[in-house]
Each structure stands twice: as structure tokens, then as C-alpha cells.
């Protein structure tokens, strides 16, 4: 089996590459990644010499290069992680989100049609469902929840999902889609909530919580997500959407306080800053379908996963210190330098 993993130098994609190489010693895994600011080749260093692994620096929007690679490698399955993934960046500059997330998806699926494929899998997000109110803890996102997006990022992901379903219906492309809640774990880029707070707390820097910090996210340990995608590409029904999440709802403020506690840092580092524009209140997944059809259940409880994650960031300082000492520094200054405290 030859599997293309796009975006494999990013957070979830790299964890998926490791999972697949460990689980299937007879599979060939080809990672396609443009190496944007979020892609990091050093993450893949442990597998670079694995004879079952190949890395190709490529933009999924580059039709000619993508077709050439399909012709050469003839993949059986494509798993598309490649995306611009950060909501705050999409609010600053939506265009690259539309290009990569929608048009890049189109190029990949056109290649799948042209060269033939057993499965095209789109890694999507629960953000396509919009948000749930805080005062209705009985409500969850199911696969039937209408698409209702809030940010340019989620709109671009929803646009891609609709296109994937259109390619299935119109051209009969064998597709599946997974919509996952917030992931956390090793190799999470330090612009996102959990790694940002760990890095700032370790440096005794302010911990910028948007608004009151009452927004709720449904956290999933990245390895659990990788197992879910593994199951879907092998056993999931073509043309279906699977929600992936594990009833691990947490308020942002509680996560930040927990990180302070685990690192022995004072909560006085917490600074409430101007809220994100259009900030979604609550995400919460109903995973009944993937549980009933594929037997998937998350294995890592948040209390354990966050400890493992903090330990990983402590043991792998070089990985994230290199990132935050570079170009990311300018981004941080731009995004947080002028953000008023409240
Ligand atoms: P990430 O930002 O850490 O990694 C994205 C990767 O895609 C990077 O390696 C980057 O270089 C690559 N990339 C970007 N544009 C590209 C292009 N044009 N061509 C080729 N490669 C390109 O993102 P992540 O958090 O690992 O998310 C992976 C996927 O999972 C995304 O599709 C995202 O929408 C989805 N998702 C993420 C989460 C989460 O909590 N992180 C939750 C649900 C869904
Ligand atoms: O500095 C911060 N302060 C803060 O309060 C940052 C970076 C975030 N937040 C809040 C905003 C959100 O309510 O924390 C929450 C989580 O924020 P992010 O880590 O940016 O994640 P989110 O916006 O929820 O989106 C993530 O999950 C769904 C991923 O980045 C998406 O790619 C995925 O689709």
C-alpha cells in the first residue's frame, strides 16, 4: 500500500506519519509538504532514513508537480492534512487559506481522478459546524449538524468539504471526511493555545487569554486522532463523514490554570486580552457514529494527555525554542504586541 500524507511535516500529519510507519511495516508513506512556517523538517528527522518513507517538498496547489508525483508514485490512498490551520492568521489574511485549503484540495482530487485511487481522505474540523451555546450542555455536533462557519479558516475548510462531497457525487471519487475536535500533543506549533501557554509560562511571560477565557474546546490527544483516521481509511464507508472527538470539554481559562499548576508557575501570569473576532463559544463532538461503525474510542484522558504533553515540551525544548526564536517572533509581536489587555 502506498499512502500519500500531505502536510506531514506539520503537527497532526507528522504524528500520523509516525503512527503509520510504526503500525504498518509493509506500507510506503510519502509525505508531501510545502514547508510553510508551520512545516518543520526536523520533526521528520527520526524517519528520514526509513526505507518505507519518502519526503517531497511540494505545494498541493502546484498542479503540474502534483500530477508528476502521482504518475511516479501511483498512490493507493491520499490523506490530506495540508492546510493553513490557524484561525487568528485567517482573520488577518484569508486569501492563502482559500488557496491552500480549497484550491489545493481540488488539485489533489483532480490528480486522484486522473490517476485512479482507492481512497481520498479529507482531514476536516468540527469548526465547520460553527459553535454551540454555553448554556446548552446537552447539545453536540453530529454529522447531520448543518455547516455554519464563523472564521475565514472554518469557511475554507467547509468549502473544501463541500467540494469533496461534490467530487464523490459527480465523479464517483471514493472519498471520506473526518471532522475532528481540537488536538493536542507533541509537535503542536507554539502559536496554538496549549503549546503557546507552556512556552510562555516557562519563560515567565504573560499568558494571553482571549476575553474571559470561558470558551470551551473538546480536546483530543493527537494519537487518538491518528488511530481514528487509520480506521476510517481502512474500514470507513465511502462517501461518509465521521466526527472524531472524545467528550473532553474544557474552558480555556481552566486549561491555562492547569498548565500554571503543572509547571509551578503563578496564575498572576494570566493576562486577559482582547477577544478573537467572531470567537466560537463551544465545540463538542458526538462520536457515536465512529464508535458504533468502527469501534473507535479515545484512549487518552485529558488529565493524562496534558501531563504527557507538558513533559514532551520540557524534554524537547530545542524543537520549539528554535521555532519561537525565528520568524515566529515577528508574528508574536504583531499579533499580541498591540492587543489591548482587558
Ligand atoms: P499545521 O499547521 O501544524 O500543519 C499544516 C502542514 O501543512 C504544515 O506542515 C505545512 O507546511 C503544510 N502545508 C500548508 N500549506 C501547504 C501547501 N499549500 N502544500 C503542501 N503543504 C502545505 O496543522 P495541523 O494542526 O497539523 O492540522 C492538520 C490538518 O488537520 C488541517 O487540515 C487542519 O485543518 C485539520 N485539523 C486540525 C485540528 C487541530 O486541532 N490542530 C483539529 C481538526 C482538524
Ligand atoms: O493566545 C491565545 N489565547 C487564547 O485564549 C490563543 C492562541 C488561543 N486562545 C483561545 C482561542 C480558542 O478559544 O484558545 C482556544 C484554542 O485556540 P487555538 O489553539 O487557536 O485553536 P482553535 O481556534 O480552537 O482551532 C484549533 O482547533 C480546530 C485548530 O487550530 C484548528 O486548525 C482546528 O480546526
mmCIF file of N, CA and C in Angstrom, residues 10-80:
data_model
loop_
_atom_site.group_PDB
_atom_site.id
_atom_site.type_symbol
_atom_site.label_atom_id
_atom_site.label_comp_id
_atom_site.label_asym_id
_atom_site.label_seq_id
_atom_site.Cartn_x
_atom_site.Cartn_y
_atom_site.Cartn_z
ATOM 1 N N UNK A 10 3.708 18.911 9.481
ATOM 2 C CA UNK A 10 3.012 19.719 10.486
ATOM 3 C C UNK A 10 2.677 18.888 11.717
ATOM 4 N N UNK A 11 1.833 19.443 12.561
ATOM 5 C CA UNK A 11 1.543 18.812 13.857
ATOM 6 C C UNK A 11 0.880 17.428 13.709
ATOM 7 N N UNK A 12 -0.337 17.386 13.207
ATOM 8 C CA UNK A 12 -1.060 16.104 13.193
ATOM 9 C C UNK A 12 -0.480 15.186 12.110
ATOM 10 N N UNK A 13 -0.136 15.781 10.963
ATOM 11 C CA UNK A 13 0.398 14.975 9.858
ATOM 12 C C UNK A 13 1.648 14.206 10.263
ATOM 13 N N UNK A 14 2.556 14.851 11.006
ATOM 14 C CA UNK A 14 3.797 14.147 11.403
ATOM 15 C C UNK A 14 3.465 13.021 12.378
ATOM 16 N N UNK A 15 2.557 13.282 13.302
ATOM 17 C CA UNK A 15 2.147 12.210 14.220
ATOM 18 C C UNK A 15 1.520 11.049 13.449
ATOM 19 N N UNK A 16 0.798 11.379 12.374
ATOM 20 C CA UNK A 16 0.170 10.325 11.558
ATOM 21 C C UNK A 16 1.234 9.524 10.792
ATOM 22 N N UNK A 17 2.246 10.223 10.269
ATOM 23 C CA UNK A 17 3.350 9.527 9.577
ATOM 24 C C UNK A 17 3.993 8.519 10.534
ATOM 25 N N UNK A 18 4.292 8.958 11.760
ATOM 26 C CA UNK A 18 4.928 8.050 12.737
ATOM 27 C C UNK A 18 3.999 6.864 13.035
ATOM 28 N N UNK A 19 2.722 7.171 13.230
ATOM 29 C CA UNK A 19 1.748 6.113 13.548
ATOM 30 C C UNK A 19 1.698 5.067 12.428
ATOM 31 N N UNK A 20 1.663 5.523 11.189
ATOM 32 C CA UNK A 20 1.517 4.586 10.065
ATOM 33 C C UNK A 20 2.788 3.755 9.865
ATOM 34 N N UNK A 21 3.952 4.406 9.974
ATOM 35 C CA UNK A 21 5.209 3.651 9.790
ATOM 36 C C UNK A 21 5.372 2.598 10.898
ATOM 37 N N UNK A 22 4.933 2.955 12.116
ATOM 38 C CA UNK A 22 5.020 2.001 13.239
ATOM 39 C C UNK A 22 4.027 0.856 13.085
ATOM 40 N N UNK A 23 2.821 1.189 12.606
ATOM 41 C CA UNK A 23 1.738 0.199 12.595
ATOM 42 C C UNK A 23 1.808 -0.731 11.384
ATOM 43 N N UNK A 24 2.273 -0.208 10.246
ATOM 44 C CA UNK A 24 2.259 -0.992 9.000
ATOM 45 C C UNK A 24 3.666 -1.034 8.388
ATOM 46 N N UNK A 25 4.484 -1.986 8.849
ATOM 47 C CA UNK A 25 5.881 -2.027 8.367
ATOM 48 C C UNK A 25 5.995 -2.307 6.870
ATOM 49 N N UNK A 26 4.887 -2.758 6.225
ATOM 50 C CA UNK A 26 4.975 -3.045 4.786
ATOM 51 C C UNK A 26 4.359 -1.931 3.929
ATOM 52 N N UNK A 27 3.947 -0.820 4.532
ATOM 53 C CA UNK A 27 3.382 0.286 3.749
ATOM 54 C C UNK A 27 4.489 1.267 3.359
ATOM 55 N N UNK A 28 4.274 1.913 2.201
ATOM 56 C CA UNK A 28 5.151 3.027 1.817
ATOM 57 C C UNK A 28 4.395 4.320 2.152
ATOM 58 N N UNK A 29 5.059 5.225 2.856
ATOM 59 C CA UNK A 29 4.438 6.501 3.229
ATOM 60 C C UNK A 29 5.207 7.626 2.542
ATOM 61 N N UNK A 30 4.501 8.384 1.711
ATOM 62 C CA UNK A 30 5.135 9.521 1.040
ATOM 63 C C UNK A 30 4.536 10.801 1.618
ATOM 64 N N UNK A 31 5.395 11.633 2.194
ATOM 65 C CA UNK A 31 4.924 12.891 2.790
ATOM 66 C C UNK A 31 5.091 14.019 1.781
ATOM 67 N N UNK A 32 3.991 14.723 1.509
ATOM 68 C CA UNK A 32 4.009 15.873 0.590
ATOM 69 C C UNK A 32 3.819 17.131 1.429
ATOM 70 N N UNK A 33 4.803 18.012 1.455
ATOM 71 C CA UNK A 33 4.651 19.211 2.294
ATOM 72 C C UNK A 33 5.399 20.388 1.673
ATOM 73 N N UNK A 34 4.746 21.548 1.729
ATOM 74 C CA UNK A 34 5.342 22.769 1.163
ATOM 75 C C UNK A 34 6.369 23.379 2.122
ATOM 76 N N UNK A 35 6.351 22.931 3.381
ATOM 77 C CA UNK A 35 7.192 23.517 4.436
ATOM 78 C C UNK A 35 6.927 25.017 4.566
ATOM 79 N N UNK A 36 5.690 25.346 4.889
ATOM 80 C CA UNK A 36 5.355 26.729 5.230
ATOM 81 C C UNK A 36 5.940 26.991 6.621
ATOM 82 N N UNK A 37 5.603 28.133 7.200
ATOM 83 C CA UNK A 37 6.108 28.439 8.552
ATOM 84 C C UNK A 37 5.750 27.307 9.526
ATOM 85 N N UNK A 38 4.646 26.579 9.238
ATOM 86 C CA UNK A 38 4.148 25.554 10.178
ATOM 87 C C UNK A 38 4.748 24.181 9.923
ATOM 88 N N UNK A 39 5.446 24.030 8.811
ATOM 89 C CA UNK A 39 6.023 22.732 8.477
ATOM 90 C C UNK A 39 7.480 22.695 8.912
ATOM 91 N N UNK A 40 7.888 21.600 9.510
ATOM 92 C CA UNK A 40 9.217 21.562 10.103
ATOM 93 C C UNK A 40 9.875 20.230 9.775
ATOM 94 N N UNK A 41 10.903 20.301 8.947
ATOM 95 C CA UNK A 41 11.540 19.060 8.512
ATOM 96 C C UNK A 41 12.247 18.345 9.665
ATOM 97 N N UNK A 42 12.677 19.102 10.669
ATOM 98 C CA UNK A 42 13.378 18.461 11.800
ATOM 99 C C UNK A 42 12.430 17.513 12.542
ATOM 100 N N UNK A 43 11.142 17.777 12.459
ATOM 101 C CA UNK A 43 10.159 16.882 13.089
ATOM 102 C C UNK A 43 10.245 15.488 12.485
ATOM 103 N N UNK A 44 10.532 15.421 11.186
ATOM 104 C CA UNK A 44 10.543 14.126 10.494
ATOM 105 C C UNK A 44 11.918 13.450 10.516
ATOM 106 N N UNK A 45 12.891 14.086 11.177
ATOM 107 C CA UNK A 45 14.256 13.534 11.206
ATOM 108 C C UNK A 45 14.298 12.053 11.607
ATOM 109 N N UNK A 46 13.495 11.632 12.615
ATOM 110 C CA UNK A 46 13.590 10.227 13.029
ATOM 111 C C UNK A 46 13.196 9.215 11.940
ATOM 112 N N UNK A 47 12.466 9.645 10.893
ATOM 113 C CA UNK A 47 12.040 8.674 9.873
ATOM 114 C C UNK A 47 12.690 8.925 8.506
ATOM 115 N N UNK A 48 13.501 9.955 8.417
ATOM 116 C CA UNK A 48 14.074 10.323 7.117
ATOM 117 C C UNK A 48 14.851 9.174 6.470
ATOM 118 N N UNK A 49 15.483 8.339 7.300
ATOM 119 C CA UNK A 49 16.259 7.231 6.731
ATOM 120 C C UNK A 49 15.488 5.925 6.665
ATOM 121 N N UNK A 50 14.218 5.971 7.012
ATOM 122 C CA UNK A 50 13.390 4.763 6.934
ATOM 123 C C UNK A 50 13.132 4.439 5.449
ATOM 124 N N UNK A 51 13.480 3.242 4.991
ATOM 125 C CA UNK A 51 13.330 2.935 3.558
ATOM 126 C C UNK A 51 11.867 2.957 3.085
ATOM 127 N N UNK A 52 10.918 2.891 4.029
ATOM 128 C CA UNK A 52 9.494 2.943 3.645
ATOM 129 C C UNK A 52 8.962 4.367 3.578
ATOM 130 N N UNK A 53 9.857 5.350 3.787
ATOM 131 C CA UNK A 53 9.398 6.734 3.861
ATOM 132 C C UNK A 53 10.083 7.601 2.817
ATOM 133 N N UNK A 54 9.297 8.508 2.222
ATOM 134 C CA UNK A 54 9.879 9.487 1.303
ATOM 135 C C UNK A 54 9.293 10.861 1.608
ATOM 136 N N UNK A 55 10.141 11.872 1.639
ATOM 137 C CA UNK A 55 9.652 13.237 1.814
ATOM 138 C C UNK A 55 9.771 13.989 0.494
ATOM 139 N N UNK A 56 8.706 14.700 0.105
ATOM 140 C CA UNK A 56 8.761 15.520 -1.111
ATOM 141 C C UNK A 56 8.294 16.927 -0.757
ATOM 142 N N UNK A 57 9.154 17.911 -1.012
ATOM 143 C CA UNK A 57 8.749 19.302 -0.773
ATOM 144 C C UNK A 57 7.928 19.756 -1.970
ATOM 145 N N UNK A 58 6.665 20.028 -1.730
ATOM 146 C CA UNK A 58 5.765 20.308 -2.850
ATOM 147 C C UNK A 58 4.566 21.107 -2.340
ATOM 148 N N UNK A 59 4.045 21.972 -3.210
ATOM 149 C CA UNK A 59 2.847 22.746 -2.871
ATOM 150 C C UNK A 59 1.643 21.995 -3.449
ATOM 151 N N UNK A 60 0.643 21.697 -2.626
ATOM 152 C CA UNK A 60 -0.510 20.936 -3.161
ATOM 153 C C UNK A 60 -1.283 21.743 -4.213
ATOM 154 N N UNK A 61 -1.017 23.048 -4.291
ATOM 155 C CA UNK A 61 -1.689 23.856 -5.324
ATOM 156 C C UNK A 61 -0.968 23.772 -6.678
ATOM 157 N N UNK A 62 0.230 23.194 -6.684
ATOM 158 C CA UNK A 62 1.037 23.127 -7.907
ATOM 159 C C UNK A 62 0.621 21.897 -8.727
ATOM 160 N N UNK A 63 -0.321 22.120 -9.626
ATOM 161 C CA UNK A 63 -0.959 21.019 -10.357
ATOM 162 C C UNK A 63 0.048 20.158 -11.129
ATOM 163 N N UNK A 64 0.946 20.844 -11.808
ATOM 164 C CA UNK A 64 1.902 20.115 -12.647
ATOM 165 C C UNK A 64 2.781 19.182 -11.797
ATOM 166 N N UNK A 65 3.305 19.741 -10.702
ATOM 167 C CA UNK A 65 4.195 18.954 -9.830
ATOM 168 C C UNK A 65 3.416 17.809 -9.165
ATOM 169 N N UNK A 66 2.192 18.092 -8.783
ATOM 170 C CA UNK A 66 1.371 17.046 -8.116
ATOM 171 C C UNK A 66 1.066 15.918 -9.107
ATOM 172 N N UNK A 67 0.693 16.269 -10.334
ATOM 173 C CA UNK A 67 0.403 15.222 -11.331
ATOM 174 C C UNK A 67 1.641 14.358 -11.578
ATOM 175 N N UNK A 68 2.793 15.037 -11.665
ATOM 176 C CA UNK A 68 4.047 14.308 -11.918
ATOM 177 C C UNK A 68 4.314 13.298 -10.806
ATOM 178 N N UNK A 69 4.083 13.737 -9.572
ATOM 179 C CA UNK A 69 4.345 12.841 -8.436
ATOM 180 C C UNK A 69 3.344 11.675 -8.406
ATOM 181 N N UNK A 70 2.089 11.949 -8.753
ATOM 182 C CA UNK A 70 1.094 10.859 -8.819
ATOM 183 C C UNK A 70 1.492 9.841 -9.878
ATOM 184 N N UNK A 71 1.963 10.362 -11.023
ATOM 185 C CA UNK A 71 2.341 9.471 -12.103
ATOM 186 C C UNK A 71 3.501 8.566 -11.671
ATOM 187 N N UNK A 72 4.430 9.191 -10.932
ATOM 188 C CA UNK A 72 5.614 8.455 -10.497
ATOM 189 C C UNK A 72 5.298 7.449 -9.391
ATOM 190 N N UNK A 73 4.505 7.852 -8.403
ATOM 191 C CA UNK A 73 4.320 7.036 -7.201
ATOM 192 C C UNK A 73 3.062 6.160 -7.236
ATOM 193 N N UNK A 74 2.076 6.561 -8.039
ATOM 194 C CA UNK A 74 0.797 5.835 -8.115
ATOM 195 C C UNK A 74 0.255 5.463 -6.725
ATOM 196 N N UNK A 75 -0.108 6.475 -5.925
ATOM 197 C CA UNK A 75 -0.578 6.191 -4.561
ATOM 198 C C UNK A 75 -1.909 5.433 -4.560
ATOM 199 N N UNK A 76 -2.111 4.616 -3.502
ATOM 200 C CA UNK A 76 -3.395 3.925 -3.332
ATOM 201 C C UNK A 76 -4.375 4.783 -2.534
ATOM 202 N N UNK A 77 -3.805 5.506 -1.573
ATOM 203 C CA UNK A 77 -4.645 6.327 -0.681
ATOM 204 C C UNK A 77 -3.981 7.695 -0.516
ATOM 205 N N UNK A 78 -4.808 8.744 -0.501
ATOM 206 C CA UNK A 78 -4.302 10.091 -0.187
ATOM 207 C C UNK A 78 -5.003 10.570 1.075
ATOM 208 N N UNK A 79 -4.218 10.998 2.067
ATOM 209 C CA UNK A 79 -4.790 11.589 3.284
ATOM 210 C C UNK A 79 -4.344 13.044 3.317
ATOM 211 N N UNK A 80 -5.298 13.958 3.202
ATOM 212 C CA UNK A 80 -4.952 15.374 3.052
ATOM 213 C C UNK A 80 -5.028 16.144 4.369
#
